[in-house]
Amino acid sequence: MTEQQSHRFERGTDGPKVIVAGVDGSDSSLRAAAYAAGLARRQGALLAIVYVQPVLAGGAALGAPVADTTEEIAQDLAAHIRESMERLRGIFDMRWEFHTFRGDPYNGLVKAADDLTADAVVVGASEQAGHRFIGSVAVRLVKAGRWPVTVVP
């Protein structure tokens, strides 16, 4: 092996460059975003905050304005995050982006992490009791084994 070959780039070896934080408006997801922001700040990494707007076919069939509701949540989250970052401006400088996708949260976060070449994923612990039996997004991300995953309570 030549010296050139031994110095191949390997994702995650020099600390994370992109940290994905999944948010859904829950307290645990907002704590996860705050935790991820601290990691990103200390590592000089890009913080990519991701909200996946759920697609609820049943709600649409009943005439519920599901798309409008999830879009409103996305806008509220983006505004909340911008306000938080604005308060920190001058104290902490960090790069961040807000992304929103439609779909189920697990596949949306996987797509975001892949598209953004994430080095780490941070999510909040599920606050829904049923997830203990069918598996939460966090557990599914850990089982995928594609990135280090931090689950924030």
Coordinates of C-alpha atoms in Angstrom, one line a residue:
M1 CA 0.0 0.0 0.0
T2 CA 1.4 3.4 -0.9
E3 CA 1.3 6.3 1.4
Q4 CA -1.3 8.0 -0.9
Q5 CA -3.6 5.0 -0.4
S6 CA -3.2 4.9 3.4
H7 CA -4.6 8.4 3.8
R8 CA -7.9 7.8 2.3
F9 CA -10.8 10.0 3.6
E10 CA -13.0 8.2 6.1
R11 CA -16.2 9.8 7.2
G12 CA -16.2 10.8 10.9
T13 CA -12.4 10.4 11.6
D14 CA -11.7 14.1 12.3
G15 CA -14.9 14.8 14.2
P16 CA -18.3 15.4 12.8
K17 CA -18.7 17.9 10.0
V18 CA -22.5 17.6 9.6
I19 CA -24.8 16.8 12.5
V20 CA -28.4 16.1 11.7
A21 CA -31.0 16.8 14.5
G22 CA -34.5 15.5 14.0
V23 CA -37.3 17.7 15.4
D24 CA -41.0 17.3 15.6
G25 CA -42.0 20.0 18.1
S26 CA -41.9 17.6 21.1
D27 CA -40.0 18.7 24.2
S28 CA -37.5 15.8 23.8
S29 CA -36.9 16.8 20.1
L30 CA -36.2 20.4 21.1
R31 CA -33.8 19.2 23.8
A32 CA -32.1 17.0 21.1
A33 CA -31.8 20.1 18.8
A34 CA -30.2 22.1 21.7
Y35 CA -27.8 19.2 22.4
A36 CA -26.9 18.9 18.7
A37 CA -26.3 22.6 18.6
G38 CA -23.8 22.4 21.4
L39 CA -22.0 19.5 19.6
A40 CA -22.0 21.4 16.3
R41 CA -20.7 24.6 18.0
R42 CA -17.9 22.8 19.8
Q43 CA -16.9 20.8 16.7
G44 CA -17.3 23.6 14.2
A45 CA -19.8 21.4 12.3
L46 CA -22.9 22.3 10.3
L47 CA -26.1 21.7 12.2
A48 CA -28.8 20.5 9.9
I49 CA -32.2 20.6 11.7
V50 CA -34.7 18.3 10.0
Y51 CA -38.5 18.2 10.4
V52 CA -40.4 15.5 8.6
Q53 CA -44.0 16.4 7.9
P54 CA -46.0 13.2 8.3
V55 CA -48.3 12.2 5.5
L56 CA -51.6 11.0 7.0
A57 CA -53.7 9.6 4.2
G58 CA -56.5 8.8 6.6
G59 CA -56.8 12.4 7.8
A60 CA -57.0 13.6 4.2
A61 CA -59.8 11.2 3.5
L62 CA -61.8 12.6 6.4
G63 CA -61.4 16.1 5.0
A64 CA -58.9 17.2 7.6
P65 CA -56.4 19.8 6.4
V66 CA -53.4 17.6 7.3
A67 CA -51.0 19.2 4.8
D68 CA -51.8 22.7 6.0
T69 CA -51.3 21.6 9.7
T70 CA -48.0 20.0 9.1
E71 CA -46.8 22.9 7.0
E72 CA -47.8 25.3 9.9
I73 CA -45.8 23.1 12.3
A74 CA -42.8 23.3 10.0
Q75 CA -43.1 27.1 9.8
D76 CA -43.5 27.4 13.6
L77 CA -40.5 25.2 14.2
A78 CA -38.4 27.2 11.7
A79 CA -39.4 30.5 13.3
H80 CA -38.7 29.1 16.8
I81 CA -35.2 27.8 15.7
R82 CA -34.4 31.1 14.0
E83 CA -35.3 33.1 17.1
S84 CA -33.2 30.8 19.3
M85 CA -30.2 31.2 16.9
E86 CA -30.7 34.9 16.7
R87 CA -30.5 35.2 20.5
L88 CA -27.2 33.3 20.4
R89 CA -25.7 35.5 17.6
G90 CA -22.6 37.2 18.9
I91 CA -22.2 34.7 21.8
F92 CA -21.9 31.6 19.7
D93 CA -21.3 31.6 16.0
M94 CA -22.4 28.4 14.2
R95 CA -23.6 27.3 10.8
W96 CA -27.1 25.8 10.7
E97 CA -29.8 24.9 8.2
F98 CA -33.4 23.9 8.5
H99 CA -34.8 21.2 6.2
T100 CA -38.3 19.8 5.9
F101 CA -39.4 16.7 4.1
R102 CA -42.8 14.9 3.8
G103 CA -43.1 11.3 4.7
D104 CA -42.6 9.0 7.7
P105 CA -40.1 10.3 10.2
Y106 CA -37.7 7.4 10.0
N107 CA -37.3 7.4 6.2
G108 CA -37.2 11.2 6.1
L109 CA -34.4 11.3 8.6
V110 CA -32.5 8.6 6.7
K111 CA -32.9 10.5 3.5
A112 CA -31.8 13.7 5.1
A113 CA -28.7 12.1 6.8
D114 CA -27.8 10.4 3.5
D115 CA -28.3 13.6 1.3
L116 CA -26.4 15.8 3.8
T117 CA -23.6 13.2 4.3
A118 CA -24.2 13.3 8.0
D119 CA -21.6 12.2 10.4
A120 CA -24.0 12.0 13.4
V121 CA -27.7 12.0 14.0
V122 CA -29.4 13.4 17.2
V123 CA -33.0 12.7 18.0
G124 CA -35.2 13.0 21.1
A125 CA -36.5 9.9 22.9
S126 CA -40.0 9.0 21.9
E127 CA -42.8 10.3 24.1
Q128 CA -45.4 7.9 22.8
A129 CA -46.1 4.8 24.9
G130 CA -46.8 2.5 21.9
H131 CA -43.3 3.0 20.6
R132 CA -42.1 0.6 23.3
F133 CA -43.7 -2.2 21.4
I134 CA -43.4 -1.3 17.8
G135 CA -40.1 0.6 17.9
S136 CA -39.4 4.3 17.9
V137 CA -37.7 6.3 15.2
A138 CA -34.6 6.5 17.5
V139 CA -34.4 2.7 17.9
R140 CA -34.8 2.2 14.1
L141 CA -32.0 4.7 13.4
V142 CA -29.7 3.0 15.9
K143 CA -30.5 -0.4 14.4
A144 CA -29.7 1.0 10.9
G145 CA -26.1 1.3 12.1
R146 CA -25.2 3.9 9.4
W147 CA -24.2 6.8 11.7
P148 CA -23.6 7.4 15.4
V149 CA -27.0 8.2 16.9
T150 CA -27.5 10.1 20.1
V151 CA -30.9 9.8 21.7
V152 CA -31.7 12.7 24.1
P153 CA -34.3 12.1 26.8

